[in-house]
Short mmCIF file of N, CA, C and O and ligand atoms in Angstrom, two decimals:
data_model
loop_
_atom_site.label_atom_id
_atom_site.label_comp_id
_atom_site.label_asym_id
_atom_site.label_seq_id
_atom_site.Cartn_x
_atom_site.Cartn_y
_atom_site.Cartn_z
N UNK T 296 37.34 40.03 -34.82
CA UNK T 296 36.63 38.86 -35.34
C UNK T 296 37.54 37.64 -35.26
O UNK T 296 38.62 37.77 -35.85
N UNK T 297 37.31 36.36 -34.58
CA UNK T 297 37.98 35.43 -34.17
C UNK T 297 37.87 34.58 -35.84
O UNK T 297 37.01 34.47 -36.73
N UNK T 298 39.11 34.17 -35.63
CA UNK T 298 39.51 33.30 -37.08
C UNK T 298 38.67 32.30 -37.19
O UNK T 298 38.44 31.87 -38.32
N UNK T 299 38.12 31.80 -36.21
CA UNK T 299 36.81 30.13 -36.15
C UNK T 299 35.40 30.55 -36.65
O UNK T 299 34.69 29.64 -37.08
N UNK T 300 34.89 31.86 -36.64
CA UNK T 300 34.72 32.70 -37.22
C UNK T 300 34.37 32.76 -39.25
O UNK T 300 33.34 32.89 -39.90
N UNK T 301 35.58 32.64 -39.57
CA UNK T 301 36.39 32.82 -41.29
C UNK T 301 34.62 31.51 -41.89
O UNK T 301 33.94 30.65 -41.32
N UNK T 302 34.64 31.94 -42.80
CA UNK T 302 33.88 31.41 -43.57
C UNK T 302 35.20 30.44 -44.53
O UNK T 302 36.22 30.96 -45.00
N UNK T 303 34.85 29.02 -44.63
CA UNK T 303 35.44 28.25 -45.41
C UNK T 303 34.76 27.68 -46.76
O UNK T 303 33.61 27.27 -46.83
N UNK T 304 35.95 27.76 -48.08
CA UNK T 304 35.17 26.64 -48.67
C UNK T 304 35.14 25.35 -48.58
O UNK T 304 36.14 24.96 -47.99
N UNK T 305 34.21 24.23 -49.00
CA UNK T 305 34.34 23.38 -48.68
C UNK T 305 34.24 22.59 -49.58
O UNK T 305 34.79 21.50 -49.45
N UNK T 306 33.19 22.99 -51.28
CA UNK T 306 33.55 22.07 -52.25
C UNK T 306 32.30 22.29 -53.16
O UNK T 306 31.13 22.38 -52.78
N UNK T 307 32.69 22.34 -54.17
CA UNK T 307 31.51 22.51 -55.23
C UNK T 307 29.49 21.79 -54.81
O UNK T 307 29.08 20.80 -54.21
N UNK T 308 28.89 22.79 -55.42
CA UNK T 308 27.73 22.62 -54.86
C UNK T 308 27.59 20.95 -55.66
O UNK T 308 27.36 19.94 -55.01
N UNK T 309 27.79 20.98 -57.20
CA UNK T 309 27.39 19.77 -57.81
C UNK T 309 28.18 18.79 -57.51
O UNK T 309 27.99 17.68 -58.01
N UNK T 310 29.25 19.03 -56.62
CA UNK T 310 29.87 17.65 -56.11
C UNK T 310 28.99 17.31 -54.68
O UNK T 310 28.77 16.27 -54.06
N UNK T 311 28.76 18.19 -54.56
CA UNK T 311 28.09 17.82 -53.31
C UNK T 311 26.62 16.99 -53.08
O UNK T 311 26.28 16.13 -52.26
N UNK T 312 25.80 17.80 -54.40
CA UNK T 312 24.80 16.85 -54.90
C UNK T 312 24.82 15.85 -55.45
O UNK T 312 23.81 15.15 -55.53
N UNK T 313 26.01 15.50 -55.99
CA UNK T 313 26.95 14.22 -56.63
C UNK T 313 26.70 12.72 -55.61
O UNK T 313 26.20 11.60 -55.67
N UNK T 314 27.46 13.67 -54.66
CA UNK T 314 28.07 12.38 -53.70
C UNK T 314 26.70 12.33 -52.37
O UNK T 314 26.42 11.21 -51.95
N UNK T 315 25.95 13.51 -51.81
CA UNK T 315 25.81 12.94 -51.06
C UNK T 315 25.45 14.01 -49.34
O UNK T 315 24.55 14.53 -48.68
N UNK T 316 27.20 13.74 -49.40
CA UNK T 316 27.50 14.26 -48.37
C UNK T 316 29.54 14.33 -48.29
O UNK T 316 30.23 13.31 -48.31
N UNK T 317 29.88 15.17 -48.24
CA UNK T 317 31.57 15.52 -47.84
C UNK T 317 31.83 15.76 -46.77
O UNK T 317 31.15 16.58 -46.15
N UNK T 318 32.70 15.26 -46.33
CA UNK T 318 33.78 15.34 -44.90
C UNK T 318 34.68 16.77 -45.12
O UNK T 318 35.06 17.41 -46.10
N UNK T 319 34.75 16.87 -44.06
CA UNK T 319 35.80 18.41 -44.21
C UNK T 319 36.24 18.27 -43.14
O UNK T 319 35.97 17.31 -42.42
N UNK T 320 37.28 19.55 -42.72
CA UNK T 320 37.44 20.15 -41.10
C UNK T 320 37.56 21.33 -41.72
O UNK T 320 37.97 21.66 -42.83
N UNK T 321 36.93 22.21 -40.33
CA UNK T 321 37.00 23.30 -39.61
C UNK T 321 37.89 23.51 -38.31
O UNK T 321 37.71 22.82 -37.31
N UNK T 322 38.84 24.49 -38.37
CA UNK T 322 39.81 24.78 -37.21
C UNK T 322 39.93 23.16 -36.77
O UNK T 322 39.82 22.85 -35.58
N UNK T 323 40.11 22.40 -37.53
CA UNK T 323 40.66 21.63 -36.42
C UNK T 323 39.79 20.37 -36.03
O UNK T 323 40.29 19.30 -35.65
N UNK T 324 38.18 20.66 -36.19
CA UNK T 324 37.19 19.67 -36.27
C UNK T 324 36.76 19.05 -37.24
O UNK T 324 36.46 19.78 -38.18
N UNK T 325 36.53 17.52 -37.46
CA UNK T 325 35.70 16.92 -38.21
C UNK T 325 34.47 17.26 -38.10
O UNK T 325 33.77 17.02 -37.12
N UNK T 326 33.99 18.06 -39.45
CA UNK T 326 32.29 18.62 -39.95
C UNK T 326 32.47 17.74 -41.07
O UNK T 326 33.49 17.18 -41.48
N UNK T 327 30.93 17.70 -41.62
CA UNK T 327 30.13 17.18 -42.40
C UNK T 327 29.36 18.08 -43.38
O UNK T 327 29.21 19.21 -42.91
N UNK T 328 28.84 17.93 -44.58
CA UNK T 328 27.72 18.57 -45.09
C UNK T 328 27.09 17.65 -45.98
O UNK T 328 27.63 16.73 -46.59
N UNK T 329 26.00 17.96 -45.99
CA UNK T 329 24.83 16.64 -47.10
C UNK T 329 24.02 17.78 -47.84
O UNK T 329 23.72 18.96 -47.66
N UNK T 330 23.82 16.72 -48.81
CA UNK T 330 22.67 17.26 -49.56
C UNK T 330 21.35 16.39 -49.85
O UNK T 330 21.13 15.96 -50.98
N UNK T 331 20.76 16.22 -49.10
CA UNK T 331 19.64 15.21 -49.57
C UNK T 331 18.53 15.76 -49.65
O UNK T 331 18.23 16.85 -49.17
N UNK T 332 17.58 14.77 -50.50
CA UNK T 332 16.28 15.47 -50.99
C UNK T 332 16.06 17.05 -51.29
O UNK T 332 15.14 17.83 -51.04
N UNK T 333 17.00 17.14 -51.79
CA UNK T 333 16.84 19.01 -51.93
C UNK T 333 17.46 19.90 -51.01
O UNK T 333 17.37 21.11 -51.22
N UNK T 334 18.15 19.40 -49.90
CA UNK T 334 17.99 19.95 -48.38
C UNK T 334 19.44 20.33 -48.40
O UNK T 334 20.15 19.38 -48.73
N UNK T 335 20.19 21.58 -48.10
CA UNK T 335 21.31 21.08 -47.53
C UNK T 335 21.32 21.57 -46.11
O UNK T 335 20.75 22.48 -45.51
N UNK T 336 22.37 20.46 -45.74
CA UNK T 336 23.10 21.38 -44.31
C UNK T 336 24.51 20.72 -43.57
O UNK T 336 25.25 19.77 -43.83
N UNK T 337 24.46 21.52 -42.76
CA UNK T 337 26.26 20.65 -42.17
C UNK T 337 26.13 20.80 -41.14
O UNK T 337 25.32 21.54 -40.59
N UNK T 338 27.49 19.59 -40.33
CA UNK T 338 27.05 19.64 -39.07
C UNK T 338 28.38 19.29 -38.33
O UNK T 338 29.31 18.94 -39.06
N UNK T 339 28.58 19.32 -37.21
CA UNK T 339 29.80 18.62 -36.79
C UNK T 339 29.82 17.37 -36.45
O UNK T 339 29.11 16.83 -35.61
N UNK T 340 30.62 16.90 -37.08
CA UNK T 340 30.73 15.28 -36.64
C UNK T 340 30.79 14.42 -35.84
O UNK T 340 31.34 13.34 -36.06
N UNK T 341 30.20 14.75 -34.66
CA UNK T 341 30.18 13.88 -33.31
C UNK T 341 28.94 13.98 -33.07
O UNK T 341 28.25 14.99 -33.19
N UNK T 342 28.48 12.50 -32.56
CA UNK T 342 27.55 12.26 -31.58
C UNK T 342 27.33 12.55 -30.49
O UNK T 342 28.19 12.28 -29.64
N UNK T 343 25.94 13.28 -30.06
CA UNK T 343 26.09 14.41 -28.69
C UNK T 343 26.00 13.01 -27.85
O UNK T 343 25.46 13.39 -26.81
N UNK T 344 26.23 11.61 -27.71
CA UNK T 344 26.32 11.40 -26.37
C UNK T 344 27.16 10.91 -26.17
O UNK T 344 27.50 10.83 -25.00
N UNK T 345 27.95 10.31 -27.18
CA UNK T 345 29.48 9.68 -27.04
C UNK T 345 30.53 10.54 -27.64
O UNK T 345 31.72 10.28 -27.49
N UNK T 346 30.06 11.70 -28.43
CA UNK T 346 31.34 12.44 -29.11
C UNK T 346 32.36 11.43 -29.80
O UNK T 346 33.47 11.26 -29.31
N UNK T 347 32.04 10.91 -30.68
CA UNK T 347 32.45 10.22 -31.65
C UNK T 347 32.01 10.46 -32.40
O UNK T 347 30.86 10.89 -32.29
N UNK T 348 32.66 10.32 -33.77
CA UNK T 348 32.47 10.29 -35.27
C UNK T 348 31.27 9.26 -35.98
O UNK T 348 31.23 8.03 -36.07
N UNK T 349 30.33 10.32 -36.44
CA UNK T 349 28.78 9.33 -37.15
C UNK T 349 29.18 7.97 -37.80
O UNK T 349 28.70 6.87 -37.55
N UNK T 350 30.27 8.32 -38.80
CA UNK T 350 30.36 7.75 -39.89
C UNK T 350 31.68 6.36 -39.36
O UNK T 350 32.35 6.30 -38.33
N UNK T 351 31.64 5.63 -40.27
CA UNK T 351 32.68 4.73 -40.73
C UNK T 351 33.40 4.58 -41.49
O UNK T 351 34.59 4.29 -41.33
N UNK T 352 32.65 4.79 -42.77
CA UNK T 352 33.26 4.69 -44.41
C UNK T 352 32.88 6.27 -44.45
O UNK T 352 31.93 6.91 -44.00
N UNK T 353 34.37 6.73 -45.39
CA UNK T 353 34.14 8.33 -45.98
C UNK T 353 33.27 8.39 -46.25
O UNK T 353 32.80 7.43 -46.87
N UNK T 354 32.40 9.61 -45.97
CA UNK T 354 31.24 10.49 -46.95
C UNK T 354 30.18 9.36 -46.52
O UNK T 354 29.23 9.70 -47.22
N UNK T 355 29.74 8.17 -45.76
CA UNK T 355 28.64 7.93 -45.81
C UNK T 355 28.25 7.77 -44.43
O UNK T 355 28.81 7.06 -43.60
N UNK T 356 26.75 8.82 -44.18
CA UNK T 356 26.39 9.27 -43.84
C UNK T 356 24.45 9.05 -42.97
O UNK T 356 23.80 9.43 -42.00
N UNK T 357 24.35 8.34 -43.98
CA UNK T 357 22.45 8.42 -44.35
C UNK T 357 22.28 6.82 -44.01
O UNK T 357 23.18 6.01 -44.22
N UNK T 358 21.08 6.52 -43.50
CA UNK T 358 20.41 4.97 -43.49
C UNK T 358 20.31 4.75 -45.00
O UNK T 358 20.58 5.46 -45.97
N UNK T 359 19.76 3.37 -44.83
CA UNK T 359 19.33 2.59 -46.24
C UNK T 359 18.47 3.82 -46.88
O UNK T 359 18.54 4.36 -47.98
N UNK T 360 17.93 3.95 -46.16
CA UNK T 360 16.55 4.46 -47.28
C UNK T 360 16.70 5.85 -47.50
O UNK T 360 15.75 6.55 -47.85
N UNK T 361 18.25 6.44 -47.23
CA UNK T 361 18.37 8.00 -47.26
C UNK T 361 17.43 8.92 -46.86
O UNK T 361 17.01 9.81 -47.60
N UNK T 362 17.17 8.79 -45.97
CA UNK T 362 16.01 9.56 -45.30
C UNK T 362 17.00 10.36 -43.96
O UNK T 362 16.70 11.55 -43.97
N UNK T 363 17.75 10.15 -43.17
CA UNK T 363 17.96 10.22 -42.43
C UNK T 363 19.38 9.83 -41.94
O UNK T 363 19.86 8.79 -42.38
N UNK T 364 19.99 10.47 -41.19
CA UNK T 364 21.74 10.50 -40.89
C UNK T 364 21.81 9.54 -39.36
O UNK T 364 21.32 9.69 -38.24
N UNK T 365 22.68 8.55 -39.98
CA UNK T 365 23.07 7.86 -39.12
C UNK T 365 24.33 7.55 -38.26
O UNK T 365 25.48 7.74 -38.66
N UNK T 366 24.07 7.15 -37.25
CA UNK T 366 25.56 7.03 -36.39
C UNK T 366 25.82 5.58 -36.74
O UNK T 366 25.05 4.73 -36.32
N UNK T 367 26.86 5.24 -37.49
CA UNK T 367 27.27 3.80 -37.84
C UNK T 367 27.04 2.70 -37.09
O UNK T 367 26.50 1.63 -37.37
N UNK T 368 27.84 3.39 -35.50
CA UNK T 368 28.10 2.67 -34.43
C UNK T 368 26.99 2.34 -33.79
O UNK T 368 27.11 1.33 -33.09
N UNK T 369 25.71 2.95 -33.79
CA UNK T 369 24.58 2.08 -32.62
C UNK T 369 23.40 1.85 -33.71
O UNK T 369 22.52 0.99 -33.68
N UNK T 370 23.60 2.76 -34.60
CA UNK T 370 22.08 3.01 -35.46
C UNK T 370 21.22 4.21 -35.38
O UNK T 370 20.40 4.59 -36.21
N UNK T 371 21.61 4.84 -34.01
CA UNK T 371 21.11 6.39 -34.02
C UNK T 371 20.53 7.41 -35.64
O UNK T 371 21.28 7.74 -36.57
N UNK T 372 18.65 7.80 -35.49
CA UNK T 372 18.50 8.25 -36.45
C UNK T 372 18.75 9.56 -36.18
O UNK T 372 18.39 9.91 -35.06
N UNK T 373 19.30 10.47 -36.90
CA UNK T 373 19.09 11.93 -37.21
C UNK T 373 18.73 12.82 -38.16
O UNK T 373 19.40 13.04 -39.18
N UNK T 374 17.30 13.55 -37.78
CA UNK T 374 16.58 14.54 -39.06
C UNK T 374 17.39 15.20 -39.67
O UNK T 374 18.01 15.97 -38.93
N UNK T 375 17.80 15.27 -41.19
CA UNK T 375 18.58 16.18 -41.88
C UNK T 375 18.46 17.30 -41.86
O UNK T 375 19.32 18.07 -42.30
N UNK T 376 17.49 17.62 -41.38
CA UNK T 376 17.01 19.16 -41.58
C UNK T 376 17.92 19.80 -40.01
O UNK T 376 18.71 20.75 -40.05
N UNK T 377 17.74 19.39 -39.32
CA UNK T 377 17.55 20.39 -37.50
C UNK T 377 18.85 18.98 -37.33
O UNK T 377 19.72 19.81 -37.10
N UNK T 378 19.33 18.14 -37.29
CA UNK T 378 20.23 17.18 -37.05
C UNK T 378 19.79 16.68 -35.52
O UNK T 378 20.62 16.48 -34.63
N UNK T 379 17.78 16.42 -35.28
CA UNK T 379 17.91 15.86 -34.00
C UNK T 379 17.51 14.39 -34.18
O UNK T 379 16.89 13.77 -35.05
N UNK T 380 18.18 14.04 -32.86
CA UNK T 380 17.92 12.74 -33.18
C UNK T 380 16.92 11.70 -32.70
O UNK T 380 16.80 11.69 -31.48
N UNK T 381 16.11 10.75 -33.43
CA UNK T 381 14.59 10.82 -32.70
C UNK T 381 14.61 9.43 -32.86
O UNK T 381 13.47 8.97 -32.99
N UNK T 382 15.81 8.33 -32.89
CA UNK T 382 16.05 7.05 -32.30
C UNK T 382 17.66 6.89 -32.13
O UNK T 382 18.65 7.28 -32.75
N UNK T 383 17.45 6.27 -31.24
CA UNK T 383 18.71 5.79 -30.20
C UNK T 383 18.99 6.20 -29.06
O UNK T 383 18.09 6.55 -28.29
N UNK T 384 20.31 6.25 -28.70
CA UNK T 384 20.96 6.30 -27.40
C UNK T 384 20.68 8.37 -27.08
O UNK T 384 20.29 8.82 -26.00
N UNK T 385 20.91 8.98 -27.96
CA UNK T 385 20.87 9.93 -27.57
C UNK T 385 19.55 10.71 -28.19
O UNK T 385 19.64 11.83 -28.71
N UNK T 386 18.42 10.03 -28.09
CA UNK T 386 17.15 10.41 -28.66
C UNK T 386 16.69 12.18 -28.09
O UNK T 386 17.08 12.50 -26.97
N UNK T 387 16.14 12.89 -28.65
CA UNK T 387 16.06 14.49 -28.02
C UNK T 387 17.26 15.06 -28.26
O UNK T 387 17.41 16.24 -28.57
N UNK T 388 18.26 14.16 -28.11
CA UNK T 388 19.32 15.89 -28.28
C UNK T 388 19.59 15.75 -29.82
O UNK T 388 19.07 14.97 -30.62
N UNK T 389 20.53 16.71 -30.03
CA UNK T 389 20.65 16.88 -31.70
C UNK T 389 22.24 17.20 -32.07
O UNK T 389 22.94 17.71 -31.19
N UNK T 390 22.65 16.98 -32.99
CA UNK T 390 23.89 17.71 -33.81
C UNK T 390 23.86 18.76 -33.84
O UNK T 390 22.87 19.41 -34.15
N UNK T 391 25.09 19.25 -33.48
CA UNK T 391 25.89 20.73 -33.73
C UNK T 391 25.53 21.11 -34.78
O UNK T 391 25.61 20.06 -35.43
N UNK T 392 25.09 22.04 -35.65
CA UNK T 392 25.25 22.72 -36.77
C UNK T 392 25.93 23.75 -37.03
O UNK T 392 26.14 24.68 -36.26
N UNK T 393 26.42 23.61 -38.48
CA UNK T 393 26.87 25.03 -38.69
C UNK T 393 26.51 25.75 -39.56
O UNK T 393 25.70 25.28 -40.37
N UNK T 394 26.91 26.92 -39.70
CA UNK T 394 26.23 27.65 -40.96
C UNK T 394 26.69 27.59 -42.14
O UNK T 394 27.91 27.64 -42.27
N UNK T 395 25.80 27.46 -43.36
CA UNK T 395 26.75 27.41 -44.54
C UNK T 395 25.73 28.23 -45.13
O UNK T 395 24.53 28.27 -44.89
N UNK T 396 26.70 29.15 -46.27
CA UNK T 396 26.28 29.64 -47.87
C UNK T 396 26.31 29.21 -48.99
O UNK T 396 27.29 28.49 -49.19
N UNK T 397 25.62 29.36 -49.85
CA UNK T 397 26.22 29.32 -51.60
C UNK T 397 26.74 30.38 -52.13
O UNK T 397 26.19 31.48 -52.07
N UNK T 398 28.00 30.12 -52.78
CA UNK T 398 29.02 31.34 -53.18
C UNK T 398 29.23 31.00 -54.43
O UNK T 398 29.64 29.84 -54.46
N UNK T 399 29.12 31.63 -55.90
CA UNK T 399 29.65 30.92 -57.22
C UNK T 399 29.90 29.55 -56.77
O UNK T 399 31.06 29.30 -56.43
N UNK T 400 29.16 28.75 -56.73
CA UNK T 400 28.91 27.50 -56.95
C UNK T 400 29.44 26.47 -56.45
O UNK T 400 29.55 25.29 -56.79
N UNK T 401 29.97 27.51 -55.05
CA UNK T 401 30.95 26.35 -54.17
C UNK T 401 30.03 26.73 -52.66
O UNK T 401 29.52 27.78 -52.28
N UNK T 402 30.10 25.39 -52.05
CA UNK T 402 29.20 25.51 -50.33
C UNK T 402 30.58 26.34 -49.57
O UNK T 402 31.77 26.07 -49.74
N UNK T 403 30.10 27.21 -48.85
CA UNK T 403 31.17 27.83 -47.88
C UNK T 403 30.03 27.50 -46.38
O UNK T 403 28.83 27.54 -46.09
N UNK T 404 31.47 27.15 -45.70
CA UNK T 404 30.58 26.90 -43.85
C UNK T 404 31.28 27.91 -42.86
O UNK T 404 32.38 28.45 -43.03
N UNK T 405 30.59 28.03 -42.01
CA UNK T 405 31.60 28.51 -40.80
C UNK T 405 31.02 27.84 -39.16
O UNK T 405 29.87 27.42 -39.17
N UNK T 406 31.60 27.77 -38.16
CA UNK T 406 31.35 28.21 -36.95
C UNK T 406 30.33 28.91 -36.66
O UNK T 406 30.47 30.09 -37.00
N UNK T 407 29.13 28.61 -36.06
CA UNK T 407 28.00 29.89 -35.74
C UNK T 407 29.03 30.33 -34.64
O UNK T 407 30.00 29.92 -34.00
N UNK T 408 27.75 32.13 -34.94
CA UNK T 408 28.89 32.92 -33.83
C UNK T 408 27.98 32.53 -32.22
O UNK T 408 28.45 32.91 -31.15
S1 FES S 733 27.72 7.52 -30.83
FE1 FES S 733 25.80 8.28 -30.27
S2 FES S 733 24.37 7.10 -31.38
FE2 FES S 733 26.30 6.28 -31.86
#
């Protein structure tokens, strides 16, 4: 079983509903996880058409109206749920996801296999 693999923690569930959304890494990558409207999920932090980082300012993540995850840099929208993106430059394709659990009360992610 490859170590990228390892299930990580990444940070209390009620901080997570707190804030939003938290920055992390995995092996090495900038990931993400949100919690909005009830929803969670995580994702890796690059934009599938420039591979750059969504964000600007830590932890924020979402348009005005929190509906939806944005790429700072063009305006690119992305569905929280499936992370595709259905305005901008890279409209149809979607964010990496990864898998996460709830464990005593902390989000754990990993690498899909
Ligand atoms: S980097 Fe792809 S929409 Fe901004």
């Amino acid at each position: 079983m490859g170590a990228g693999h390892a299930w990580q923690r990444v940070c209390r569930v009620d901080d997570l509903q707190r804030s939003g959304a938290i920055e992390f890494n995995l092996d090495g990558t900038a990931c993400f996880v949100i919690s909005l409207n009830g929803l969670i999920a995580a994702y890796v932090n690059r934009c599938p058409h420039l591979g750059i980082e969504l964000n600007w300012m830590p932890g924020r993540f979402f348009d005005l109206e929190r509906t939806f995850i944005q790429c700072a840099t063009h305006g690119a929208l992305f569905t929280p749920d499936r992370g595709t993106c259905i305005a901008g430059p890279c409209q149809g394709d979607a964010l990496s996801p990864l898998e996460w659990t709830l464990a005593d009360g902390a989000v754990l992610v990993r690498m899909p296999v």
